[in-house]
Tab-separated table of C-alpha atoms and ligand atoms in Angstrom:
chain	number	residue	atom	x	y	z
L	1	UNK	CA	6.513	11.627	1.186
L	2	UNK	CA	7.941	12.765	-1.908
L	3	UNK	CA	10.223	11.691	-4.363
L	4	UNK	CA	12.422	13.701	-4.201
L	5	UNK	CA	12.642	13.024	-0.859
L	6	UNK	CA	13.399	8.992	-1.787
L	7	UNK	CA	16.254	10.081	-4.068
L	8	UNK	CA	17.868	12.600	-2.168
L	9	UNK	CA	17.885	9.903	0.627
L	10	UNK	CA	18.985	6.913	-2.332
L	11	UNK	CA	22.830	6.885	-1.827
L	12	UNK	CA	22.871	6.938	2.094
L	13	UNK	CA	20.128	4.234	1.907
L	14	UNK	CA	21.705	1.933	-0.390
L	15	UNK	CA	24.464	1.991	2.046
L	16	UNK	CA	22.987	1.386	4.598
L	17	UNK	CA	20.308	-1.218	3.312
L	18	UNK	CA	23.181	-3.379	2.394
L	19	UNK	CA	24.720	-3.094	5.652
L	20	UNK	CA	20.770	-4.104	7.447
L	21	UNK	CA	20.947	-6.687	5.361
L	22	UNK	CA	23.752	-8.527	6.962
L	23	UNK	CA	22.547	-8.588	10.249
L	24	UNK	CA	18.691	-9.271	9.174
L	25	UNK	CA	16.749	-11.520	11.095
L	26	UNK	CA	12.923	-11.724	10.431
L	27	UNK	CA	12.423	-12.656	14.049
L	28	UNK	CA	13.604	-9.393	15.619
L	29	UNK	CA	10.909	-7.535	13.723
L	30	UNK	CA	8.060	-9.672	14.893
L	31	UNK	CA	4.956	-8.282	16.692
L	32	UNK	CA	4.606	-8.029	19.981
L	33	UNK	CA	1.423	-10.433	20.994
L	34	UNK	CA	-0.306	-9.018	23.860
L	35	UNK	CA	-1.769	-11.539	26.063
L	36	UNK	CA	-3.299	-9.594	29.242
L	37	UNK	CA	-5.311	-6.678	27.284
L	38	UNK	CA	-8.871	-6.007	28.059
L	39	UNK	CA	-11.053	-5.062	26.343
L	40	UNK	CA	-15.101	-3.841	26.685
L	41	UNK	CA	-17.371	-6.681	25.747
L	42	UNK	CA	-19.282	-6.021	22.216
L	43	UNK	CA	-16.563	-4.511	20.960
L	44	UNK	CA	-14.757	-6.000	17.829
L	45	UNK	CA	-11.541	-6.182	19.559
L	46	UNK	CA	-12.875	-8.319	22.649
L	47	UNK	CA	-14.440	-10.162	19.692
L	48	UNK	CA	-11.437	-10.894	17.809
L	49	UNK	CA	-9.596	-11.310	20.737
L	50	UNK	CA	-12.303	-14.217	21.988
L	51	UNK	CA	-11.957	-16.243	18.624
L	52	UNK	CA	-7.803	-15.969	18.451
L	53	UNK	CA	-7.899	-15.347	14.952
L	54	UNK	CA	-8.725	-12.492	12.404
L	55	UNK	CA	-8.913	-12.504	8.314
L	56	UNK	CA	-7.225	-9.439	6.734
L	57	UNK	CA	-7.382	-8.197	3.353
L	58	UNK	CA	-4.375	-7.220	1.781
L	59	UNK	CA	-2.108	-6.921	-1.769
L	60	UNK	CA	-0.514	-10.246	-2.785
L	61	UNK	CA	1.269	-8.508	-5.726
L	62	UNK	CA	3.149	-5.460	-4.277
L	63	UNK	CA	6.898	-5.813	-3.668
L	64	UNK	CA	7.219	-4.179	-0.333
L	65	UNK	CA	4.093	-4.021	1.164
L	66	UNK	CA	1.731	-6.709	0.011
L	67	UNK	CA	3.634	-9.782	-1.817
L	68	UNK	CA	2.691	-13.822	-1.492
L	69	UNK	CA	5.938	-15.191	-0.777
L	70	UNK	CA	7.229	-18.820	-1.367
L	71	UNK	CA	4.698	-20.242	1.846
L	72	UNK	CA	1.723	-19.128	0.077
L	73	UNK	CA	1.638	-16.471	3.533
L	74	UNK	CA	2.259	-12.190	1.866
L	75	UNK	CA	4.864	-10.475	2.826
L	76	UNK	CA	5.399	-6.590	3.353
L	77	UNK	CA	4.959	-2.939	5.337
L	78	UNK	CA	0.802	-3.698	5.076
L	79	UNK	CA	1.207	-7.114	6.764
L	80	UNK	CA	3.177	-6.177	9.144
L	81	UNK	CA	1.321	-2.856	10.088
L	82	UNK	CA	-1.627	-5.614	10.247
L	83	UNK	CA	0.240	-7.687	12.980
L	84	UNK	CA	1.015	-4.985	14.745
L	85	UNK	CA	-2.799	-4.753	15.359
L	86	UNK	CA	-3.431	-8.369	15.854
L	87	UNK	CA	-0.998	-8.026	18.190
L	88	UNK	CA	-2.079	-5.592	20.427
L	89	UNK	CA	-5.678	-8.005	20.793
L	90	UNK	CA	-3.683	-11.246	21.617
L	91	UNK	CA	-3.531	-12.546	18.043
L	92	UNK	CA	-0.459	-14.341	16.758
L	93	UNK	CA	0.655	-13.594	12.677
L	94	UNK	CA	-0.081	-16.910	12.443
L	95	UNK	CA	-4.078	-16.947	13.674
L	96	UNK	CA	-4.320	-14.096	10.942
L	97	UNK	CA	-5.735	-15.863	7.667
L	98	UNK	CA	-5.014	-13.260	4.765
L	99	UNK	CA	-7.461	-13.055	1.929
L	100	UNK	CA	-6.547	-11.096	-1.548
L	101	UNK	CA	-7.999	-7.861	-1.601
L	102	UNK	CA	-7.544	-5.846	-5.106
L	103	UNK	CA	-8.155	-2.395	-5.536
L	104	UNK	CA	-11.772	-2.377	-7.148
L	105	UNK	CA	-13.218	-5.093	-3.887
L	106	UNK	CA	-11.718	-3.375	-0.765
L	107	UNK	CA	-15.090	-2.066	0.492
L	108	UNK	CA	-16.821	-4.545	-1.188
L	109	UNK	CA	-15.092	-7.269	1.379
L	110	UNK	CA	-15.252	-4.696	4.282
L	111	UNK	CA	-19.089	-4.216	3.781
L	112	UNK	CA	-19.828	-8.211	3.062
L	113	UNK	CA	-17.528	-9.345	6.686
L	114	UNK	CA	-15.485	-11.003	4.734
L	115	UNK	CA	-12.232	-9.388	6.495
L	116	UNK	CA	-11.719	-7.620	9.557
L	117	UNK	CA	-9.862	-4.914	8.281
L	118	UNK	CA	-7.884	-4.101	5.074
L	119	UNK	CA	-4.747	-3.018	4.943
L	120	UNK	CA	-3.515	-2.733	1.401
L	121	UNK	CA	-2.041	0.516	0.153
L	122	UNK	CA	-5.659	1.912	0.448
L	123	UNK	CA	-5.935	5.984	0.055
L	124	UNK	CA	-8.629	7.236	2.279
L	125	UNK	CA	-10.928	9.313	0.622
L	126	UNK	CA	-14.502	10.974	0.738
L	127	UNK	CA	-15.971	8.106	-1.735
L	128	UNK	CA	-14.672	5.498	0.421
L	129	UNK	CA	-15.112	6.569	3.212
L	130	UNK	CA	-18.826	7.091	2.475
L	131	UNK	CA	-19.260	3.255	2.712
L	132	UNK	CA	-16.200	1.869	5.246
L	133	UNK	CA	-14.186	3.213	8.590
L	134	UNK	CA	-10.633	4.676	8.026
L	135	UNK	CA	-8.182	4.128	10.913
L	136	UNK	CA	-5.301	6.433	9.947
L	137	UNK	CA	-3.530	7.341	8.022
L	138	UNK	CA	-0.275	5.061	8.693
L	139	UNK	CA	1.875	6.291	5.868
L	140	UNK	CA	1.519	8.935	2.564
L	141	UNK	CA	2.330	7.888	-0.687
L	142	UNK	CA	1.546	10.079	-4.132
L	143	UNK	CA	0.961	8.749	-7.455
L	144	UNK	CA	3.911	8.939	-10.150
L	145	UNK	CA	4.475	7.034	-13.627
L	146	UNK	CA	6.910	4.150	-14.342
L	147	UNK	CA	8.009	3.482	-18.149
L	148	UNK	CA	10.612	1.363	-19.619
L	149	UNK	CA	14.168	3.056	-18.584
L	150	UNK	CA	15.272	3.515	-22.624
L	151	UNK	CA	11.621	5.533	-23.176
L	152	UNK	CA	12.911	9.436	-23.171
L	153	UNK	CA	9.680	10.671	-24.530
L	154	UNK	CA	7.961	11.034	-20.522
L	155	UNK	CA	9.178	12.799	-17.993
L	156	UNK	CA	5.586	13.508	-16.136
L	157	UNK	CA	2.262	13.140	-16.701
L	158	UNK	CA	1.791	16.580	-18.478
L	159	UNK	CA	4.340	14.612	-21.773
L	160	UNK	CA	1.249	12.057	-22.078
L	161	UNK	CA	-0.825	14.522	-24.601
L	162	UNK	CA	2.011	14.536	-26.842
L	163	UNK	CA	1.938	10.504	-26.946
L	164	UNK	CA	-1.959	9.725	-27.711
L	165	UNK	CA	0.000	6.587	-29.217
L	166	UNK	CA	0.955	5.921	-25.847
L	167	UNK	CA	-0.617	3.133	-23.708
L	168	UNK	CA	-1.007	3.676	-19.970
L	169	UNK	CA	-1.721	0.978	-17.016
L	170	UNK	CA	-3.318	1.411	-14.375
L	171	UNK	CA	-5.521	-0.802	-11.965
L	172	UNK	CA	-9.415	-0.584	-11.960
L	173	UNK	CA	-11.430	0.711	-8.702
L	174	UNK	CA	-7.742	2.780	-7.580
L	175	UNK	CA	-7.549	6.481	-7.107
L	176	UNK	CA	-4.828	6.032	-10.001
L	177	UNK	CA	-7.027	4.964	-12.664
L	178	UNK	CA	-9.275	7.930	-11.977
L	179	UNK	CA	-6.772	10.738	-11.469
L	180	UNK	CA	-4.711	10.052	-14.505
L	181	UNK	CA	-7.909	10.697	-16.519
L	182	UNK	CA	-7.161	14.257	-16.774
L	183	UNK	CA	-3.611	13.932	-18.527
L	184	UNK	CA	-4.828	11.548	-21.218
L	185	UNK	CA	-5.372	12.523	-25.040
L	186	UNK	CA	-8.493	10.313	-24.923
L	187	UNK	CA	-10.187	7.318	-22.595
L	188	UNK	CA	-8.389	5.254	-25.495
L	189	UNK	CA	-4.869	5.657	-23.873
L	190	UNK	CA	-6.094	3.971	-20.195
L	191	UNK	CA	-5.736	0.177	-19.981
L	192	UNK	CA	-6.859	-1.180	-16.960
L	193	UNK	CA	-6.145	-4.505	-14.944
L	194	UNK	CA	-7.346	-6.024	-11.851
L	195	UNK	CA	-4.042	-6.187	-9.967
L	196	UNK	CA	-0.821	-4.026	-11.013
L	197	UNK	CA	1.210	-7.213	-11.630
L	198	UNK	CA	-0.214	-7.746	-15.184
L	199	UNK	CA	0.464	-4.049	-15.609
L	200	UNK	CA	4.135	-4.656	-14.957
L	201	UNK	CA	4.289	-7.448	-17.357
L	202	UNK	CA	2.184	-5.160	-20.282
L	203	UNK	CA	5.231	-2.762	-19.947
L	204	UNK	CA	7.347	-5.857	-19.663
L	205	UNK	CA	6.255	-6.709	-23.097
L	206	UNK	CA	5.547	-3.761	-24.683
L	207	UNK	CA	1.713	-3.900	-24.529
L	208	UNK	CA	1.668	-0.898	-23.028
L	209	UNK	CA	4.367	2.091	-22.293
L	210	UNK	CA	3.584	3.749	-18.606
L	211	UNK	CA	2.227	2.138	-15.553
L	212	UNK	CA	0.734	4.843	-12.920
L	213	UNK	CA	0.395	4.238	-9.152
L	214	UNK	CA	1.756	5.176	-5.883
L	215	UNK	CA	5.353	5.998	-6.105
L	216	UNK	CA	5.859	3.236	-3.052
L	217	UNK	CA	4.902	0.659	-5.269
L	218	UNK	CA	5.867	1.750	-8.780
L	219	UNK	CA	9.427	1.688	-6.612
L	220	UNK	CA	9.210	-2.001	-5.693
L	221	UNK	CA	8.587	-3.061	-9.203
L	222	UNK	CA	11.538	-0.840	-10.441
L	223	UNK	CA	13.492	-2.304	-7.838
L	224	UNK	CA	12.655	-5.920	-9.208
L	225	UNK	CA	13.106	-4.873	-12.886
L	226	UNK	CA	16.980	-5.267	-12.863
L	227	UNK	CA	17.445	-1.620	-14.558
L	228	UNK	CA	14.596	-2.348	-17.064
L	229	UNK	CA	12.086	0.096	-15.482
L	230	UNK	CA	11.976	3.967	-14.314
L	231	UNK	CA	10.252	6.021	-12.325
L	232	UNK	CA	9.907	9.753	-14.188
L	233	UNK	CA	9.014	13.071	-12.998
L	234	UNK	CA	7.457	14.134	-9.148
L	235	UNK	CA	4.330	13.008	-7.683
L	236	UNK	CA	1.504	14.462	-8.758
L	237	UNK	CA	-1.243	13.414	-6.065
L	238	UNK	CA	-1.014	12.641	-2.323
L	239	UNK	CA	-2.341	9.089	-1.235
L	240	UNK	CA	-2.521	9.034	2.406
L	241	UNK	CA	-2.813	5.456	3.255
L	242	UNK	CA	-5.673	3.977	5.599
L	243	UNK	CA	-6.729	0.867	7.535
L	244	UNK	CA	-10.313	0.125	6.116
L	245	UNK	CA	-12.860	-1.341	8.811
L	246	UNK	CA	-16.784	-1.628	9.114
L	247	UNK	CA	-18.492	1.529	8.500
L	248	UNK	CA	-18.950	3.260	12.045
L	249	UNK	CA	-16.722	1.335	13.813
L	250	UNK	CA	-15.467	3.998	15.950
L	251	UNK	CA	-13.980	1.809	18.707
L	252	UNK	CA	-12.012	-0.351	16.432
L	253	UNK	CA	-10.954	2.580	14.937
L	254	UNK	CA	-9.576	4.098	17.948
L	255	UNK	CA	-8.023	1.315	18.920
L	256	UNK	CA	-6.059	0.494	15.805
L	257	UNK	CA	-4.824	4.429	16.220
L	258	UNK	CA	-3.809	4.367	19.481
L	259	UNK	CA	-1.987	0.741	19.063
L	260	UNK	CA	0.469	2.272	16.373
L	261	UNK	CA	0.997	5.613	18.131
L	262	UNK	CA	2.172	2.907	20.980
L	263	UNK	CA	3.956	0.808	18.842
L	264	UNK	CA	6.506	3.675	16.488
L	265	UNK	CA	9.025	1.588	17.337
L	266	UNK	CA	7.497	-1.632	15.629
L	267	UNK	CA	6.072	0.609	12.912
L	268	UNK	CA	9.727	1.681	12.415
L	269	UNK	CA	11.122	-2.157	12.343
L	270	UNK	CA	8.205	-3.316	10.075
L	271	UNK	CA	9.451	-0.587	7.701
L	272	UNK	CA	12.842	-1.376	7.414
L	273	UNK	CA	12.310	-5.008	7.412
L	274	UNK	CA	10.188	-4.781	4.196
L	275	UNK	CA	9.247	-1.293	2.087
L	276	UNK	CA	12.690	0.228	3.713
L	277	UNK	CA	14.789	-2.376	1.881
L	278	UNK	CA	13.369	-1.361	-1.538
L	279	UNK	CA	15.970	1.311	-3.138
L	280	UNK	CA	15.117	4.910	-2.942
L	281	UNK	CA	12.402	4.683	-0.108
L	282	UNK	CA	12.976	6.532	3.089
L	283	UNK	CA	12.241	5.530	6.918
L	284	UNK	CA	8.340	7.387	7.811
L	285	UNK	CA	6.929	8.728	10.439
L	286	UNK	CA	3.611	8.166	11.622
L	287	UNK	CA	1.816	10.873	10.890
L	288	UNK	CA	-0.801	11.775	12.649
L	289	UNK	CA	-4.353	10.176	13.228
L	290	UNK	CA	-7.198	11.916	11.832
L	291	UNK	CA	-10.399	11.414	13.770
L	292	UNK	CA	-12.577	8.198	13.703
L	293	UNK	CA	-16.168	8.239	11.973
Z	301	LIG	N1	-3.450	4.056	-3.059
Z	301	LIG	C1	-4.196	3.973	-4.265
Z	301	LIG	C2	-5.593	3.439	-4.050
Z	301	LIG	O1	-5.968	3.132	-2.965
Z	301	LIG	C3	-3.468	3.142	-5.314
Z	301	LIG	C4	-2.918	1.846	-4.823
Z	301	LIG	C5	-3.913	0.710	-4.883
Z	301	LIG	O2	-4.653	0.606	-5.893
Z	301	LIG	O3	-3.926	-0.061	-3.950
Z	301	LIG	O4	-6.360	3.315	-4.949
């Protein structure tokens, strides 16, 4: 999804978001939990579905689809694509125990068992996928920049050369930190945290002057920012986002597929009730699967 997508969609949306709002009730966009599904025994879902309970990796610092709210439980599209899943195997969101996975220790946590899955805006890619499962993709973001709304000096990436002065943020271990690379006067410019929070706040402060991710969450900060923040130019990259899992898992895989190409309707509601309230975002579809390996 573009952005130009998000703002062509902004005014009908606001609209509309404020009128969702009203009405919302976080119970009519919880999960259905499937009590009666089989499943072959070995497999990770009859597994999971055995102990009752799963541990997912996800964001805890991404306003609309990863965020810890006030109960210490996150909050957002991720987790709720995630319950879909423990759903469809009999688990309840609240036999899920989430665990913190940042960008740089995704396949890391996948690879030691310390999660089930991950879910946590995580681009599938060749280097990844080299080392984990993708189950996928569930949604496509592309990277952008966000500066300080009174900086006129960037309106894309190609405006950072000009700025060697310039400072930009971007999270260590993401397909962000790497792809920006090209744009940059020098290595000097790049700044990198563990978790994109801290690169909000640099920009915040002034410590630095452009923060680069996915548009999807670049747009939950600027939503939070109170007019403080902007997001400039198009996207430059596309980020399909996967479900990581043990490497070779093809069952799992399939399964997690086939249990949102059931669920569209709960994919839908998850969006709306999280990511979908964030200003200039725009209702997905599901795109389609690619095959398991
Ligand atoms: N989707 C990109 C990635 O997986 C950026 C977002 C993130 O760091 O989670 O690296």
């Amino acid at each position: 999804m573009r952005l130009t997508k998000f703002t062509a969609a902004f005014a009908g949306l606001v609209l509309a978001g404020s009128l969702a709002a009203c009405g919302d009730d976080s119970s009519d966009s919880e999960p259905e939990v499937v009590t009666d599904a089989e499943f072959d025994s070995g497999t990770t879902m009859a597994k999971l579905k055995e102990a009752g309970s799963m541990t997912v990796g996800t964001k805890f610092d991404q306003p609309g689809f990863g965020l810890l709210g006030l109960e210490d439980v996150p909050e957002g599209f991720d987790v709720e694509v995630a319950k879909i899943i423990a759903g469809a195997m009999g688990i309840a969101p609240e036999d899920i125990e989430w665990k913190q996975a940042s960008s740089d220790i995704r396949e890391q946590v996948i690879e030691d068992g310390d999660v089930d899955m991950v879910v946590a805006t995580y681009t599938i890619n060749e280097e990844r996928a080299e080392r984990i499962t993708f189950a996928g993709p569930y949604y496509e973001a592309g990277q952008q920049l966000m500066v300080n709304s009174d900086n006129d000096s960037i309106e894309g990436p190609e405006d950072i050369k000009d700025n060697p002065d310039m400072k930009v943020c971007s999270v260590t271990g993401s397909t962000p930190s790497e792809q920006i690379k090209e744009y940059l006067a020098s290595d000097d410019q790049l700044v990198l945290f563990d978790i994109y929070d801290k690169c909000k706040d640099a920009l915040g402060n002034g410590q630095v002057d452009i923060v680069t991710t996915d548009n999807v969450i670049l747009l939950g900060y600027v939503d939070e920012s109170d007019g403080d923040f902007k997001l400039v130019g198009e996207q430059f990259t596309e980020e399909p986002y996967g479900i990581g899992i043990a490497k070779g898992d093809v069952e799992f895989c399939e399964f997690i597929n086939k249990t949102l190409a059931d669920n569209e309707d709960a994919y839908v509601a998850a969006w709306e009730a999280t990511a979908g309230e964030v200003e200039g975002t725009e209702t997905p579809e599901l795109p389609e699967a690619a095959p398991c390996a």
